[in-house]
Amino acid sequence: MSSRVQNIRGMRDHLPSAMILRQHIVATLVSVFERYGFEPLQTPVIEYAETLDGKIGDDEKLIYRFEDHGGRKVALRYDQTVPLARVVAQYQGQLLFPWRRYAIGQSYRGERPGRGRYRELWQADVDIVGSSSPVADAEIIALLTDSLVALGFTGFTTLLSHRQLLGGIARVSGLDDAAAGNVYRAIDKLDKIGVDGVRAELLAGGVAHDAVERILALISLRGAADDVLAELAQRLSGDERALAAVNNLQAIISHVRAMGVPEQQFTIAPSLARGLSYYTGSVFETVVHNPPMGSLLGGGRYDELIGLFAGRPIPTVGLAFGIERLHDVMEELGLGPQARTVAVALMTIFSPEMAPASLALAHELRAAGLAIEVALDPGEKLGKQLQYADRRGMPYALVLGPDELAHGEVVVKDLRTGDQRRLARSVVADALRRM
Ligand code: AMP
């Protein structure tokens, strides 16, 4: 046993003030998800290792694996998408498609920890299972936009692309499907190594100079979504699969617009690769303009993954919000509740004789739906009790002395300003709620 009293690197403890923000994030997401008709699902954190094997691509080495007490080979889930695929296959007789489900929970990745990169990460997933309609892709994009707005984000952009675009870009540059894989891996690093890095990597991988420049020109296209798609359609005109991808993206963004997503909140980004190997169609991720923090969420269409379990293809589109990143960015931007305690007020105890009346008042206010903490030591000086409430960050303290009791009143003290008001007992709950 290690003598260190220490949590594992890349996994976080969240003390109450952080949890207040996290629970606000989760509650806000749930309310938006349910407004779109998504239903909750929960699955275990541990799966049979073979359920996860061969599903996520190169990062499979990051999966935490071990043998359980029965000697079974098991693994901590890497995401909530592969478990969803397992669930759909296992319960397909009971599910009605299209099926919209959300799942909020932790996954584990043995990554090198860094800014926004953890080994235990909570994600909030939404997926529409059993539909290949571009309306489903658009629903997910409208939902993510509404979710971020509900959380208070303003400056963010959703980058949108399609798996078949990069393939098409490689093909019209004269590369075969095998070489396209290398192109795709190099482009996936664009954010980390820049255009020059991608150029160097493609050249080192044996891609001809001309082809490299053509690829870089295509993935660097930027501008209004319709213009970029028109340009891509023209430059990829010899490649049927890529043209189908362009048409699919066109359909998706027309539905996205119809659902009220403003033009400045999405863009076509042909360079978007997204690491996970199960994507087959649209791919997207959303970034905040400030502070720098990778993607807040990522998703796309995966029409074949579930088929690996279900024995028949079940087209699906979905996304995962990274709750760790939402949390870190919201903390940095000062978004969300600023409260440091869940209690709005401390019910002080004026003197040992006043304890029963004070506890009864606390009970009455709790029954009215208010979060009230009670002082625990009836003998403690009132000043000490107020100091405790203030240091905890509680906005109010309530004082019930013999005189207030006799007049049916309560003193409500605002601990931030020091102001205090004597209110009729019957209006205290309403007053606290309003304040
Ligand atoms: P993925 O499941 O890889 O598609 O990622 C979806 C989202 O989860 C990303 O956009 C991030 O917000 C978040 N995420 C992925 N990996 C990590 C990690 N190691 N630590 C924290 N958040 C992560």
PDB file of C-alpha atoms in Angstrom, residues 66-195:
ATOM      1  CA  PHE A  66      -7.961  -6.177 -16.240  1.00  0.00           C
ATOM      2  CA  GLU A  67      -9.188  -9.561 -15.119  1.00  0.00           C
ATOM      3  CA  ASP A  68     -12.084  -9.613 -12.704  1.00  0.00           C
ATOM      4  CA  HIS A  69     -12.463 -11.972  -9.761  1.00  0.00           C
ATOM      5  CA  GLY A  70     -13.746 -14.716 -12.006  1.00  0.00           C
ATOM      6  CA  GLY A  71     -10.739 -14.383 -14.310  1.00  0.00           C
ATOM      7  CA  ARG A  72     -12.869 -12.780 -17.033  1.00  0.00           C
ATOM      8  CA  LYS A  73     -11.145 -10.305 -19.330  1.00  0.00           C
ATOM      9  CA  VAL A  74     -12.933  -7.025 -18.788  1.00  0.00           C
ATOM     10  CA  ALA A  75     -12.320  -3.354 -19.532  1.00  0.00           C
ATOM     11  CA  LEU A  76     -13.412   0.069 -18.344  1.00  0.00           C
ATOM     12  CA  ARG A  77     -15.513   1.669 -21.039  1.00  0.00           C
ATOM     13  CA  TYR A  78     -13.597   4.083 -23.292  1.00  0.00           C
ATOM     14  CA  ASP A  79     -16.744   5.912 -24.334  1.00  0.00           C
ATOM     15  CA  GLN A  80     -20.507   5.437 -24.160  1.00  0.00           C
ATOM     16  CA  THR A  81     -20.959   4.753 -27.869  1.00  0.00           C
ATOM     17  CA  VAL A  82     -19.662   1.190 -27.981  1.00  0.00           C
ATOM     18  CA  PRO A  83     -21.770   0.246 -24.900  1.00  0.00           C
ATOM     19  CA  LEU A  84     -24.774   1.782 -26.685  1.00  0.00           C
ATOM     20  CA  ALA A  85     -24.092  -0.448 -29.694  1.00  0.00           C
ATOM     21  CA  ARG A  86     -23.997  -3.459 -27.371  1.00  0.00           C
ATOM     22  CA  VAL A  87     -27.281  -2.431 -25.724  1.00  0.00           C
ATOM     23  CA  VAL A  88     -29.042  -1.925 -29.060  1.00  0.00           C
ATOM     24  CA  ALA A  89     -27.979  -5.389 -30.219  1.00  0.00           C
ATOM     25  CA  GLN A  90     -28.921  -7.001 -26.907  1.00  0.00           C
ATOM     26  CA  TYR A  91     -32.374  -5.392 -26.616  1.00  0.00           C
ATOM     27  CA  GLN A  92     -33.271  -4.806 -30.260  1.00  0.00           C
ATOM     28  CA  GLY A  93     -36.498  -6.786 -29.882  1.00  0.00           C
ATOM     29  CA  GLN A  94     -37.672  -4.353 -27.182  1.00  0.00           C
ATOM     30  CA  LEU A  95     -36.583  -1.079 -28.757  1.00  0.00           C
ATOM     31  CA  LEU A  96     -38.636   0.976 -31.178  1.00  0.00           C
ATOM     32  CA  PHE A  97     -36.559   2.717 -33.846  1.00  0.00           C
ATOM     33  CA  PRO A  98     -35.669   5.465 -34.356  1.00  0.00           C
ATOM     34  CA  TRP A  99     -34.606   5.479 -30.717  1.00  0.00           C
ATOM     35  CA  ARG A 100     -33.237   8.609 -29.062  1.00  0.00           C
ATOM     36  CA  ARG A 101     -31.265   8.042 -25.929  1.00  0.00           C
ATOM     37  CA  TYR A 102     -28.940  10.084 -23.760  1.00  0.00           C
ATOM     38  CA  ALA A 103     -26.378   8.781 -21.292  1.00  0.00           C
ATOM     39  CA  ILE A 104     -24.284  10.733 -18.817  1.00  0.00           C
ATOM     40  CA  GLY A 105     -21.392   9.063 -17.105  1.00  0.00           C
ATOM     41  CA  GLN A 106     -17.681   8.484 -16.844  1.00  0.00           C
ATOM     42  CA  SER A 107     -15.332   6.756 -19.249  1.00  0.00           C
ATOM     43  CA  TYR A 108     -11.659   5.928 -18.895  1.00  0.00           C
ATOM     44  CA  ARG A 109      -8.748   6.570 -21.225  1.00  0.00           C
ATOM     45  CA  GLY A 110      -5.106   5.937 -20.365  1.00  0.00           C
ATOM     46  CA  GLU A 111      -3.995   9.173 -22.013  1.00  0.00           C
ATOM     47  CA  ARG A 112      -1.189  11.464 -21.002  1.00  0.00           C
ATOM     48  CA  PRO A 113      -2.986  13.983 -18.787  1.00  0.00           C
ATOM     49  CA  GLY A 114      -2.804  17.637 -19.807  1.00  0.00           C
ATOM     50  CA  ARG A 115      -5.010  20.693 -20.194  1.00  0.00           C
ATOM     51  CA  GLY A 116      -8.543  19.433 -20.874  1.00  0.00           C
ATOM     52  CA  ARG A 117      -7.231  15.879 -21.087  1.00  0.00           C
ATOM     53  CA  TYR A 118      -8.032  13.505 -18.254  1.00  0.00           C
ATOM     54  CA  ARG A 119      -8.005   9.769 -17.650  1.00  0.00           C
ATOM     55  CA  GLU A 120     -11.413   9.717 -16.044  1.00  0.00           C
ATOM     56  CA  LEU A 121     -13.774  11.828 -18.120  1.00  0.00           C
ATOM     57  CA  TRP A 122     -17.484  12.380 -17.870  1.00  0.00           C
ATOM     58  CA  GLN A 123     -19.335  12.638 -21.114  1.00  0.00           C
ATOM     59  CA  ALA A 124     -22.938  13.385 -21.969  1.00  0.00           C
ATOM     60  CA  ASP A 125     -23.934  11.398 -25.061  1.00  0.00           C
ATOM     61  CA  VAL A 126     -26.981  11.791 -27.256  1.00  0.00           C
ATOM     62  CA  ASP A 127     -27.654   9.453 -30.156  1.00  0.00           C
ATOM     63  CA  ILE A 128     -30.453   8.783 -32.606  1.00  0.00           C
ATOM     64  CA  VAL A 129     -30.383   5.072 -33.380  1.00  0.00           C
ATOM     65  CA  GLY A 130     -32.017   3.605 -36.476  1.00  0.00           C
ATOM     66  CA  SER A 131     -32.267   6.534 -38.865  1.00  0.00           C
ATOM     67  CA  SER A 132     -30.116   7.537 -41.809  1.00  0.00           C
ATOM     68  CA  SER A 133     -32.078  10.726 -42.420  1.00  0.00           C
ATOM     69  CA  PRO A 134     -30.040  13.935 -42.530  1.00  0.00           C
ATOM     70  CA  VAL A 135     -32.773  15.390 -40.314  1.00  0.00           C
ATOM     71  CA  ALA A 136     -31.329  13.192 -37.533  1.00  0.00           C
ATOM     72  CA  ASP A 137     -27.838  14.646 -38.054  1.00  0.00           C
ATOM     73  CA  ALA A 138     -29.380  18.135 -38.036  1.00  0.00           C
ATOM     74  CA  GLU A 139     -31.315  17.405 -34.823  1.00  0.00           C
ATOM     75  CA  ILE A 140     -28.042  16.570 -33.079  1.00  0.00           C
ATOM     76  CA  ILE A 141     -26.426  19.790 -34.288  1.00  0.00           C
ATOM     77  CA  ALA A 142     -29.452  21.906 -33.288  1.00  0.00           C
ATOM     78  CA  LEU A 143     -29.454  20.185 -29.885  1.00  0.00           C
ATOM     79  CA  LEU A 144     -25.767  20.840 -29.251  1.00  0.00           C
ATOM     80  CA  THR A 145     -26.224  24.499 -30.184  1.00  0.00           C
ATOM     81  CA  ASP A 146     -29.212  24.887 -27.843  1.00  0.00           C
ATOM     82  CA  SER A 147     -27.313  23.091 -25.078  1.00  0.00           C
ATOM     83  CA  LEU A 148     -24.307  25.397 -25.278  1.00  0.00           C
ATOM     84  CA  VAL A 149     -26.537  28.475 -25.378  1.00  0.00           C
ATOM     85  CA  ALA A 150     -28.469  27.170 -22.352  1.00  0.00           C
ATOM     86  CA  LEU A 151     -25.145  26.839 -20.501  1.00  0.00           C
ATOM     87  CA  GLY A 152     -24.334  30.473 -21.293  1.00  0.00           C
ATOM     88  CA  PHE A 153     -21.791  30.017 -24.103  1.00  0.00           C
ATOM     89  CA  THR A 154     -21.743  32.688 -26.798  1.00  0.00           C
ATOM     90  CA  GLY A 155     -18.512  32.408 -28.811  1.00  0.00           C
ATOM     91  CA  PHE A 156     -18.429  28.891 -30.277  1.00  0.00           C
ATOM     92  CA  THR A 157     -18.379  27.249 -33.694  1.00  0.00           C
ATOM     93  CA  THR A 158     -19.345  23.762 -34.799  1.00  0.00           C
ATOM     94  CA  LEU A 159     -16.968  22.415 -37.439  1.00  0.00           C
ATOM     95  CA  LEU A 160     -18.744  20.078 -39.796  1.00  0.00           C
ATOM     96  CA  SER A 161     -17.367  17.613 -42.309  1.00  0.00           C
ATOM     97  CA  HIS A 162     -17.979  14.131 -43.686  1.00  0.00           C
ATOM     98  CA  ARG A 163     -15.916  10.972 -43.575  1.00  0.00           C
ATOM     99  CA  GLN A 164     -16.156  10.573 -47.340  1.00  0.00           C
ATOM    100  CA  LEU A 165     -14.763  14.028 -47.990  1.00  0.00           C
ATOM    101  CA  LEU A 166     -11.226  13.243 -46.876  1.00  0.00           C
ATOM    102  CA  GLY A 167     -11.329   9.985 -48.824  1.00  0.00           C
ATOM    103  CA  GLY A 168     -12.493  11.910 -51.893  1.00  0.00           C
ATOM    104  CA  ILE A 169      -9.803  14.526 -51.398  1.00  0.00           C
ATOM    105  CA  ALA A 170      -7.178  11.773 -51.293  1.00  0.00           C
ATOM    106  CA  ARG A 171      -8.661  10.008 -54.324  1.00  0.00           C
ATOM    107  CA  VAL A 172      -8.878  13.083 -56.565  1.00  0.00           C
ATOM    108  CA  SER A 173      -5.275  13.779 -55.557  1.00  0.00           C
ATOM    109  CA  GLY A 174      -4.398  10.462 -57.150  1.00  0.00           C
ATOM    110  CA  LEU A 175      -4.037   8.270 -54.057  1.00  0.00           C
ATOM    111  CA  ASP A 176      -5.558   4.841 -53.505  1.00  0.00           C
ATOM    112  CA  ASP A 177      -7.598   3.870 -50.427  1.00  0.00           C
ATOM    113  CA  ALA A 178      -4.562   2.476 -48.568  1.00  0.00           C
ATOM    114  CA  ALA A 179      -2.612   5.721 -49.004  1.00  0.00           C
ATOM    115  CA  ALA A 180      -5.748   7.651 -48.035  1.00  0.00           C
ATOM    116  CA  GLY A 181      -5.434   6.165 -44.539  1.00  0.00           C
ATOM    117  CA  ASN A 182      -2.058   7.888 -44.080  1.00  0.00           C
ATOM    118  CA  VAL A 183      -3.455  11.146 -45.400  1.00  0.00           C
ATOM    119  CA  TYR A 184      -6.281  10.915 -42.944  1.00  0.00           C
ATOM    120  CA  ARG A 185      -3.930  10.270 -40.008  1.00  0.00           C
ATOM    121  CA  ALA A 186      -1.666  13.174 -40.981  1.00  0.00           C
ATOM    122  CA  ILE A 187      -4.596  15.576 -41.369  1.00  0.00           C
ATOM    123  CA  ASP A 188      -5.983  14.507 -38.006  1.00  0.00           C
ATOM    124  CA  LYS A 189      -2.865  16.152 -36.492  1.00  0.00           C
ATOM    125  CA  LEU A 190      -3.419  19.492 -38.258  1.00  0.00           C
ATOM    126  CA  ASP A 191      -4.293  21.283 -35.006  1.00  0.00           C
ATOM    127  CA  LYS A 192      -1.184  19.978 -33.279  1.00  0.00           C
ATOM    128  CA  ILE A 193       1.442  20.233 -36.030  1.00  0.00           C
ATOM    129  CA  GLY A 194       0.024  22.904 -38.385  1.00  0.00           C
ATOM    130  CA  VAL A 195      -0.060  22.936 -42.201  1.00  0.00           C
TER     131      VAL A 195
END
